[in-house]
PDB file of C-alpha atoms in Angstrom:
ATOM      1  CA  MET C 113      -0.105   0.027   0.213  1.00 39.00           C
ATOM      2  CA  ILE C 114       1.761   3.150  -1.222  1.00 42.00           C
ATOM      3  CA  LEU C 115      -0.354   5.833   1.063  1.00 47.00           C
ATOM      4  CA  ARG C 116      -2.554   5.290   3.408  1.00 54.00           C
ATOM      5  CA  CYS C 117      -6.091   6.006   3.242  1.00 57.00           C
ATOM      6  CA  HIS C 118      -6.224   8.992   5.700  1.00 63.00           C
ATOM      7  CA  LYS C 119      -2.970  10.531   2.968  1.00 75.00           C
ATOM      8  CA  TRP C 120      -5.205   9.809  -0.106  1.00 74.00           C
ATOM      9  CA  LYS C 121      -8.186  11.715   1.530  1.00 76.00           C
ATOM     10  CA  LEU C 122      -5.959  14.532   2.110  1.00 82.00           C
ATOM     11  CA  ILE C 123      -4.405  14.894  -1.346  1.00 85.00           C
ATOM     12  CA  HIS C 124      -8.101  14.624  -2.867  1.00 82.00           C
ATOM     13  CA  SER C 125      -9.507  17.148  -0.404  1.00 85.00           C
ATOM     14  CA  ILE C 126      -7.040  19.644  -1.209  1.00 90.00           C
ATOM     15  CA  LEU C 127      -7.212  19.251  -4.716  1.00 91.00           C
ATOM     16  CA  TYR C 128     -11.106  19.691  -4.735  1.00 92.00           C
ATOM     17  CA  LEU C 129     -10.816  22.564  -2.217  1.00 93.00           C
ATOM     18  CA  VAL C 130      -8.465  24.642  -4.806  1.00 94.00           C
ATOM     19  CA  ALA C 131     -10.996  23.787  -7.762  1.00 94.00           C
ATOM     20  CA  MET C 132     -13.641  25.016  -5.485  1.00 94.00           C
ATOM     21  CA  VAL C 133     -11.884  28.617  -4.527  1.00 95.00           C
ATOM     22  CA  VAL C 134     -10.954  28.969  -8.194  1.00 95.00           C
ATOM     23  CA  SER C 135     -13.942  28.231  -9.887  1.00 95.00           C
ATOM     24  CA  LEU C 136     -15.690  30.956  -7.448  1.00 95.00           C
ATOM     25  CA  SER C 137     -13.164  33.678  -8.274  1.00 95.00           C
ATOM     26  CA  ALA C 138     -13.763  32.657 -12.193  1.00 94.00           C
ATOM     27  CA  VAL C 139     -17.467  32.841 -12.012  1.00 93.00           C
ATOM     28  CA  LEU C 140     -17.245  35.762 -10.051  1.00 94.00           C
ATOM     29  CA  SER C 141     -15.003  37.815 -12.183  1.00 93.00           C
ATOM     30  CA  PHE C 142     -16.614  36.717 -15.379  1.00 93.00           C
ATOM     31  CA  SER C 143     -19.952  37.383 -14.464  1.00 92.00           C
ATOM     32  CA  ASN C 144     -18.271  41.196 -13.764  1.00 91.00           C
ATOM     33  CA  VAL C 145     -17.109  41.381 -17.171  1.00 91.00           C
ATOM     34  CA  GLU C 146     -20.688  40.463 -18.215  1.00 90.00           C
ATOM     35  CA  LYS C 147     -21.968  43.033 -16.258  1.00 90.00           C
ATOM     36  CA  ASP C 148     -19.412  45.639 -17.301  1.00 89.00           C
ATOM     37  CA  PHE C 149     -21.043  44.731 -21.108  1.00 89.00           C
ATOM     38  CA  MET C 150     -24.398  44.961 -20.013  1.00 88.00           C
ATOM     39  CA  GLY C 151     -25.045  41.109 -20.571  1.00 85.00           C
ATOM     40  CA  ASN C 152     -23.541  41.494 -23.892  1.00 90.00           C
ATOM     41  CA  CYS C 153     -21.196  38.591 -24.508  1.00 91.00           C
ATOM     42  CA  PRO C 154     -17.811  39.464 -25.348  1.00 91.00           C
ATOM     43  CA  LEU C 155     -16.566  36.320 -26.553  1.00 92.00           C
ATOM     44  CA  TYR C 156     -15.747  36.140 -30.179  1.00 92.00           C
ATOM     45  CA  ALA C 157     -17.260  39.556 -30.631  1.00 90.00           C
ATOM     46  CA  ASN C 158     -16.590  41.272 -34.024  1.00 90.00           C
ATOM     47  CA  LEU C 159     -16.028  44.760 -32.965  1.00 88.00           C
ATOM     48  CA  VAL C 160     -16.721  48.169 -34.863  1.00 88.00           C
ATOM     49  CA  ILE C 161     -15.328  51.048 -32.629  1.00 86.00           C
ATOM     50  CA  PHE C 162     -15.719  54.510 -33.697  1.00 86.00           C
ATOM     51  CA  LYS C 163     -14.318  57.721 -31.983  1.00 87.00           C
ATOM     52  CA  VAL C 164     -16.962  60.308 -30.270  1.00 85.00           C
ATOM     53  CA  LYS C 165     -16.385  63.684 -32.384  1.00 84.00           C
ATOM     54  CA  ASN C 166     -14.819  66.490 -30.359  1.00 77.00           C
ATOM     55  CA  SER C 167     -13.223  63.919 -27.839  1.00 74.00           C
ATOM     56  CA  SER C 168      -9.673  62.900 -27.627  1.00 75.00           C
ATOM     57  CA  ASN C 169     -10.498  59.970 -25.115  1.00 81.00           C
ATOM     58  CA  SER C 170     -13.935  58.971 -25.674  1.00 86.00           C
ATOM     59  CA  PHE C 171     -15.303  56.088 -28.016  1.00 87.00           C
ATOM     60  CA  TYR C 172     -18.278  53.894 -28.410  1.00 86.00           C
ATOM     61  CA  PHE C 173     -19.412  50.392 -30.101  1.00 85.00           C
ATOM     62  CA  GLU C 174     -21.245  50.693 -33.583  1.00 81.00           C
ATOM     63  CA  GLU C 175     -24.280  48.953 -32.778  1.00 74.00           C
ATOM     64  CA  GLN C 176     -26.920  47.320 -34.787  1.00 69.00           C
ATOM     65  CA  ASP C 177     -29.922  49.629 -34.872  1.00 62.00           C
ATOM     66  CA  PHE C 178     -33.059  47.930 -36.438  1.00 49.00           C
ATOM     67  CA  LEU C 179     -34.529  51.367 -37.616  1.00 49.00           C
ATOM     68  CA  SER C 180     -31.652  52.771 -39.706  1.00 55.00           C
ATOM     69  CA  ASP C 181     -29.819  51.308 -42.663  1.00 56.00           C
ATOM     70  CA  LYS C 182     -26.336  50.416 -41.149  1.00 59.00           C
ATOM     71  CA  THR C 183     -24.328  47.742 -42.899  1.00 61.00           C
ATOM     72  CA  VAL C 184     -21.232  47.742 -40.650  1.00 74.00           C
ATOM     73  CA  PHE C 185     -21.624  47.214 -36.873  1.00 81.00           C
ATOM     74  CA  THR C 186     -20.653  45.435 -33.660  1.00 86.00           C
ATOM     75  CA  GLU C 187     -21.885  41.533 -33.653  1.00 89.00           C
ATOM     76  CA  TRP C 188     -21.476  40.261 -29.982  1.00 90.00           C
ATOM     77  CA  GLY C 189     -20.577  36.595 -29.083  1.00 90.00           C
ATOM     78  CA  SER C 190     -23.210  34.451 -28.580  1.00 90.00           C
ATOM     79  CA  SER C 191     -24.821  34.616 -25.702  1.00 91.00           C
ATOM     80  CA  SER C 192     -24.907  30.358 -25.103  1.00 93.00           C
ATOM     81  CA  THR C 193     -21.378  30.585 -25.355  1.00 92.00           C
ATOM     82  CA  CYS C 194     -21.084  32.579 -22.250  1.00 92.00           C
ATOM     83  CA  THR C 195     -23.828  30.921 -20.776  1.00 93.00           C
ATOM     84  CA  PHE C 196     -22.028  27.487 -21.164  1.00 94.00           C
ATOM     85  CA  CYS C 197     -18.680  28.874 -19.171  1.00 93.00           C
ATOM     86  CA  ASN C 198     -20.825  30.234 -16.501  1.00 93.00           C
ATOM     87  CA  PHE C 199     -22.834  27.133 -15.617  1.00 94.00           C
ATOM     88  CA  THR C 200     -19.839  24.905 -16.152  1.00 94.00           C
ATOM     89  CA  ILE C 201     -17.840  26.993 -13.872  1.00 94.00           C
ATOM     90  CA  VAL C 202     -20.181  27.014 -11.037  1.00 94.00           C
ATOM     91  CA  THR C 203     -20.671  23.254 -11.683  1.00 94.00           C
ATOM     92  CA  SER C 204     -17.216  23.108 -10.786  1.00 94.00           C
ATOM     93  CA  PHE C 205     -17.502  24.916  -7.868  1.00 94.00           C
ATOM     94  CA  VAL C 206     -20.812  22.921  -6.522  1.00 94.00           C
ATOM     95  CA  PHE C 207     -19.577  19.354  -7.417  1.00 92.00           C
ATOM     96  CA  ALA C 208     -15.728  20.276  -5.772  1.00 92.00           C
ATOM     97  CA  PHE C 209     -18.053  21.121  -2.269  1.00 92.00           C
ATOM     98  CA  ILE C 210     -19.499  17.867  -2.893  1.00 90.00           C
ATOM     99  CA  LEU C 211     -16.728  15.706  -3.415  1.00 88.00           C
ATOM    100  CA  VAL C 212     -14.844  17.635  -0.593  1.00 86.00           C
ATOM    101  CA  TRP C 213     -17.714  16.936   1.730  1.00 84.00           C
ATOM    102  CA  PHE C 214     -17.696  13.330   0.598  1.00 80.00           C
ATOM    103  CA  PHE C 215     -13.727  12.614   1.448  1.00 78.00           C
ATOM    104  CA  CYS C 216     -14.091  14.351   4.561  1.00 76.00           C
ATOM    105  CA  ILE C 217     -16.762  12.168   5.907  1.00 72.00           C
ATOM    106  CA  CYS C 218     -15.321   9.217   4.725  1.00 62.00           C
ATOM    107  CA  PRO C 219     -14.015   6.561   6.818  1.00 53.00           C
ATOM    108  CA  GLU C 220     -10.500   5.875   7.610  1.00 52.00           C
ATOM    109  CA  LYS C 221     -10.711   2.220   8.226  1.00 50.00           C
ATOM    110  CA  GLU C 222     -13.445  -0.255   7.271  1.00 47.00           C
ATOM    111  CA  ASN C 223     -15.533  -1.797  10.771  1.00 46.00           C
ATOM    112  CA  THR C 224     -13.745  -4.920  12.068  1.00 41.00           C
ATOM    113  CA  GLY C 225     -15.892  -8.383  11.421  1.00 41.00           C
ATOM    114  CA  ASN C 226     -17.364  -6.830   8.207  1.00 44.00           C
ATOM    115  CA  PHE C 227     -16.177  -9.237   5.850  1.00 37.00           C
ATOM    116  CA  ARG C 228     -17.012  -6.187   2.553  1.00 41.00           C
ATOM    117  CA  ILE C 229     -15.048  -3.902   0.178  1.00 41.00           C
ATOM    118  CA  SER C 230     -14.153  -0.957   2.126  1.00 49.00           C
ATOM    119  CA  LYS C 231     -16.291   1.905   2.380  1.00 57.00           C
ATOM    120  CA  PRO C 232     -13.749   4.331   0.654  1.00 57.00           C
ATOM    121  CA  TRP C 233     -13.355   1.968  -2.235  1.00 60.00           C
ATOM    122  CA  ARG C 234     -17.289   2.615  -3.169  1.00 69.00           C
ATOM    123  CA  LEU C 235     -16.429   6.136  -3.535  1.00 74.00           C
ATOM    124  CA  VAL C 236     -13.392   6.427  -5.309  1.00 77.00           C
ATOM    125  CA  PRO C 237     -14.242   4.886  -8.767  1.00 78.00           C
ATOM    126  CA  PRO C 238     -17.449   6.670  -9.057  1.00 83.00           C
ATOM    127  CA  SER C 239     -15.522   9.840  -8.383  1.00 83.00           C
ATOM    128  CA  LEU C 240     -12.945   8.683 -11.108  1.00 86.00           C
ATOM    129  CA  ILE C 241     -15.510   8.816 -13.425  1.00 88.00           C
ATOM    130  CA  PHE C 242     -17.244  12.004 -12.577  1.00 89.00           C
ATOM    131  CA  THR C 243     -14.208  13.755 -11.884  1.00 91.00           C
ATOM    132  CA  ASN C 244     -12.665  13.084 -15.890  1.00 93.00           C
ATOM    133  CA  LEU C 245     -16.031  14.213 -16.994  1.00 94.00           C
ATOM    134  CA  MET C 246     -15.557  17.389 -14.784  1.00 93.00           C
ATOM    135  CA  ALA C 247     -11.457  17.706 -16.153  1.00 94.00           C
ATOM    136  CA  ILE C 248     -12.699  17.419 -19.817  1.00 95.00           C
ATOM    137  CA  VAL C 249     -15.799  19.827 -19.512  1.00 95.00           C
ATOM    138  CA  VAL C 250     -13.968  22.576 -17.227  1.00 95.00           C
ATOM    139  CA  MET C 251     -11.261  22.594 -19.828  1.00 95.00           C
ATOM    140  CA  VAL C 252     -13.138  23.155 -22.702  1.00 95.00           C
ATOM    141  CA  ALA C 253     -14.922  26.222 -20.928  1.00 95.00           C
ATOM    142  CA  ALA C 254     -11.458  27.615 -20.108  1.00 95.00           C
ATOM    143  CA  VAL C 255     -10.152  27.136 -23.708  1.00 95.00           C
ATOM    144  CA  LEU C 256     -13.456  28.642 -24.754  1.00 94.00           C
ATOM    145  CA  LEU C 257     -13.083  31.382 -22.481  1.00 93.00           C
ATOM    146  CA  LYS C 258      -9.054  32.051 -23.192  1.00 93.00           C
ATOM    147  CA  GLN C 259      -9.779  32.032 -26.919  1.00 94.00           C
ATOM    148  CA  GLY C 260     -12.967  33.840 -27.050  1.00 92.00           C
ATOM    149  CA  MET C 261     -11.359  37.013 -25.258  1.00 91.00           C
ATOM    150  CA  SER C 262      -8.524  36.752 -27.368  1.00 92.00           C
ATOM    151  CA  HIS C 263     -10.554  37.092 -30.144  1.00 92.00           C
ATOM    152  CA  PHE C 264     -12.111  40.410 -28.435  1.00 91.00           C
ATOM    153  CA  CYS C 265      -8.767  41.827 -27.620  1.00 90.00           C
ATOM    154  CA  ASP C 266      -7.623  41.224 -31.168  1.00 91.00           C
ATOM    155  CA  GLN C 267     -10.414  42.540 -32.558  1.00 89.00           C
ATOM    156  CA  MET C 268      -9.413  45.745 -30.204  1.00 89.00           C
ATOM    157  CA  GLU C 269      -6.136  46.307 -31.512  1.00 89.00           C
ATOM    158  CA  LYS C 270      -7.088  46.562 -34.872  1.00 87.00           C
ATOM    159  CA  SER C 271      -9.128  49.578 -33.653  1.00 84.00           C
ATOM    160  CA  VAL C 272      -8.549  52.712 -32.961  1.00 85.00           C
ATOM    161  CA  VAL C 273      -8.624  51.909 -29.091  1.00 86.00           C
ATOM    162  CA  GLY C 274      -4.974  50.120 -29.520  1.00 84.00           C
ATOM    163  CA  SER C 275      -5.699  46.925 -26.896  1.00 86.00           C
ATOM    164  CA  CYS C 276      -7.812  45.759 -24.315  1.00 88.00           C
ATOM    165  CA  TYR C 277      -5.320  47.223 -21.623  1.00 88.00           C
ATOM    166  CA  ASN C 278      -6.293  50.862 -23.139  1.00 87.00           C
ATOM    167  CA  ALA C 279      -9.661  49.951 -23.594  1.00 88.00           C
ATOM    168  CA  GLN C 280     -10.196  50.032 -19.709  1.00 87.00           C
ATOM    169  CA  GLN C 281      -8.386  53.387 -19.851  1.00 86.00           C
ATOM    170  CA  VAL C 282     -10.829  55.396 -22.098  1.00 86.00           C
ATOM    171  CA  THR C 283     -14.525  56.325 -21.640  1.00 87.00           C
ATOM    172  CA  TRP C 284     -17.095  54.492 -23.320  1.00 87.00           C
ATOM    173  CA  LYS C 285     -20.234  56.437 -24.526  1.00 85.00           C
ATOM    174  CA  ASN C 286     -22.460  53.505 -24.571  1.00 81.00           C
ATOM    175  CA  TYR C 287     -20.858  50.995 -22.222  1.00 85.00           C
ATOM    176  CA  PRO C 288     -19.982  53.749 -19.049  1.00 84.00           C
ATOM    177  CA  GLN C 289     -18.763  50.441 -16.565  1.00 84.00           C
ATOM    178  CA  LEU C 290     -15.815  49.366 -18.751  1.00 85.00           C
ATOM    179  CA  ALA C 291     -13.071  50.344 -16.015  1.00 83.00           C
ATOM    180  CA  ASP C 292     -11.684  47.572 -15.078  1.00 87.00           C
ATOM    181  CA  PHE C 293     -13.072  44.592 -17.548  1.00 89.00           C
ATOM    182  CA  TYR C 294      -9.768  43.338 -18.735  1.00 90.00           C
ATOM    183  CA  ASN C 295      -8.531  43.064 -15.125  1.00 91.00           C
ATOM    184  CA  TYR C 296     -11.700  41.117 -14.256  1.00 92.00           C
ATOM    185  CA  TYR C 297     -10.787  38.850 -17.730  1.00 92.00           C
ATOM    186  CA  ILE C 298      -7.416  38.107 -16.786  1.00 92.00           C
ATOM    187  CA  VAL C 299      -8.589  36.866 -13.105  1.00 94.00           C
ATOM    188  CA  SER C 300     -11.535  34.848 -14.931  1.00 94.00           C
ATOM    189  CA  GLU C 301      -9.247  33.303 -17.330  1.00 93.00           C
ATOM    190  CA  VAL C 302      -6.367  32.103 -14.610  1.00 94.00           C
ATOM    191  CA  SER C 303      -8.854  31.038 -12.358  1.00 95.00           C
ATOM    192  CA  ALA C 304     -10.718  28.609 -15.140  1.00 94.00           C
ATOM    193  CA  ILE C 305      -7.320  26.988 -16.396  1.00 94.00           C
ATOM    194  CA  LEU C 306      -6.132  26.609 -12.601  1.00 95.00           C
ATOM    195  CA  ALA C 307     -10.019  25.227 -12.111  1.00 95.00           C
ATOM    196  CA  ALA C 308      -9.138  22.615 -14.760  1.00 95.00           C
ATOM    197  CA  THR C 309      -5.968  21.923 -14.055  1.00 95.00           C
ATOM    198  CA  CYS C 310      -7.105  21.122 -10.256  1.00 94.00           C
ATOM    199  CA  TRP C 311      -9.876  18.798 -12.006  1.00 94.00           C
ATOM    200  CA  SER C 312      -7.203  16.991 -14.150  1.00 94.00           C
ATOM    201  CA  PHE C 313      -4.752  16.476 -11.167  1.00 93.00           C
ATOM    202  CA  ALA C 314      -7.635  15.270  -9.319  1.00 91.00           C
ATOM    203  CA  ALA C 315      -8.516  12.568 -11.891  1.00 91.00           C
ATOM    204  CA  LEU C 316      -4.971  11.392 -12.162  1.00 91.00           C
ATOM    205  CA  ILE C 317      -4.245  10.672  -8.571  1.00 87.00           C
ATOM    206  CA  LEU C 318      -7.521   8.905  -8.214  1.00 85.00           C
ATOM    207  CA  PHE C 319      -6.344   6.530 -11.391  1.00 85.00           C
ATOM    208  CA  ILE C 320      -3.147   5.818  -9.083  1.00 85.00           C
ATOM    209  CA  ARG C 321      -5.263   5.146  -6.284  1.00 78.00           C
ATOM    210  CA  CYS C 322      -7.222   2.800  -8.283  1.00 74.00           C
ATOM    211  CA  CYS C 323      -4.331   1.139  -9.893  1.00 77.00           C
ATOM    212  CA  CYS C 324      -2.623   0.641  -6.395  1.00 73.00           C
ATOM    213  CA  GLY C 325      -5.450  -1.375  -5.060  1.00 62.00           C
ATOM    214  CA  SER C 326      -5.054   0.566  -1.422  1.00 59.00           C
ATOM    215  CA  ASP C 327      -8.703   0.485  -0.428  1.00 58.00           C
ATOM    216  CA  PHE C 328      -9.546  -2.710  -2.104  1.00 56.00           C
ATOM    217  CA  VAL C 329      -9.622  -5.665   0.474  1.00 52.00           C
ATOM    218  CA  THR C 330     -10.946  -8.921  -0.446  1.00 46.00           C
ATOM    219  CA  PRO C 331     -13.103 -11.152   2.439  1.00 44.00           C
ATOM    220  CA  GLU C 332     -10.386 -13.609   1.942  1.00 45.00           C
ATOM    221  CA  LYS C 333      -7.549 -11.108   3.057  1.00 47.00           C
ATOM    222  CA  GLN C 334      -9.273  -9.890   5.814  1.00 45.00           C
ATOM    223  CA  TYR C 335     -10.226 -13.126   7.048  1.00 45.00           C
ATOM    224  CA  LEU C 336      -6.921 -14.117   6.808  1.00 44.00           C
ATOM    225  CA  THR C 337      -5.151 -10.864   8.365  1.00 47.00           C
ATOM    226  CA  SER C 338      -7.399 -11.130  11.502  1.00 47.00           C
ATOM    227  CA  ILE C 339      -6.483 -14.826  11.865  1.00 49.00           C
ATOM    228  CA  ASP C 340      -3.154 -13.766  11.696  1.00 50.00           C
ATOM    229  CA  ALA C 341      -3.274 -10.963  14.106  1.00 46.00           C
ATOM    230  CA  ARG C 342      -5.311 -13.308  16.715  1.00 52.00           C
ATOM    231  CA  THR C 343      -2.837 -15.655  16.279  1.00 51.00           C
ATOM    232  CA  GLU C 344       0.131 -13.124  16.855  1.00 50.00           C
ATOM    233  CA  VAL C 345      -1.519 -11.828  20.197  1.00 44.00           C
ATOM    234  CA  GLU C 346      -2.398 -15.485  21.307  1.00 50.00           C
ATOM    235  CA  GLY C 347       1.381 -16.454  20.962  1.00 50.00           C
ATOM    236  CA  LYS C 348       2.343 -13.350  23.005  1.00 52.00           C
ATOM    237  CA  ASP C 349       0.169 -14.126  25.774  1.00 48.00           C
ATOM    238  CA  VAL C 350       1.551 -17.456  25.966  1.00 44.00           C
TER     239      VAL C 350
END
């Protein structure tokens, strides 16, 4: 047995706890990004930006107006993309909390005389399957978040603003709350990547634990171990 049960439990709990914290950080910061853009999704947006006349430091997004015949306007990203990222990160937080709770309350030792598979073993295989699924889904959300905002910032660089960093230093006529949107985005991107990394490492550790078989105790082995222990005690008494 490479590690005792309580050491495995500590490793799992730490990984899921970190995943929970960074997921919370990601969802809060990305929610602020969406709030700054008044509910519009900035991921993969195609921007059309103009400078406000008679102003040196004020800009605006040219947006679609159904009452006019504008042919060029800002196309915001799909709301389903932002919803997927938000929902996935919230799910990451919730289920990381649940798994931390399960591993913390899971007993370290099986009750003597109960010749069955130990209770931690009942939790490990389902956790491995679920953790692998969460690692994949959270990784997809992190990639969408990173690439979507990279596309957004590329559009900013091609515009008169120059960059995403400059965009939060200027004023916006139709979006007055963009002062810190890029800082929030950086936090959300890093947090999402860390969450995906934690889920991936958690899946790897669970796989190693399954391969080691440290929780698996067959009835025969447990029965023989109990006999050997009793024999040793009786020998000492003699």
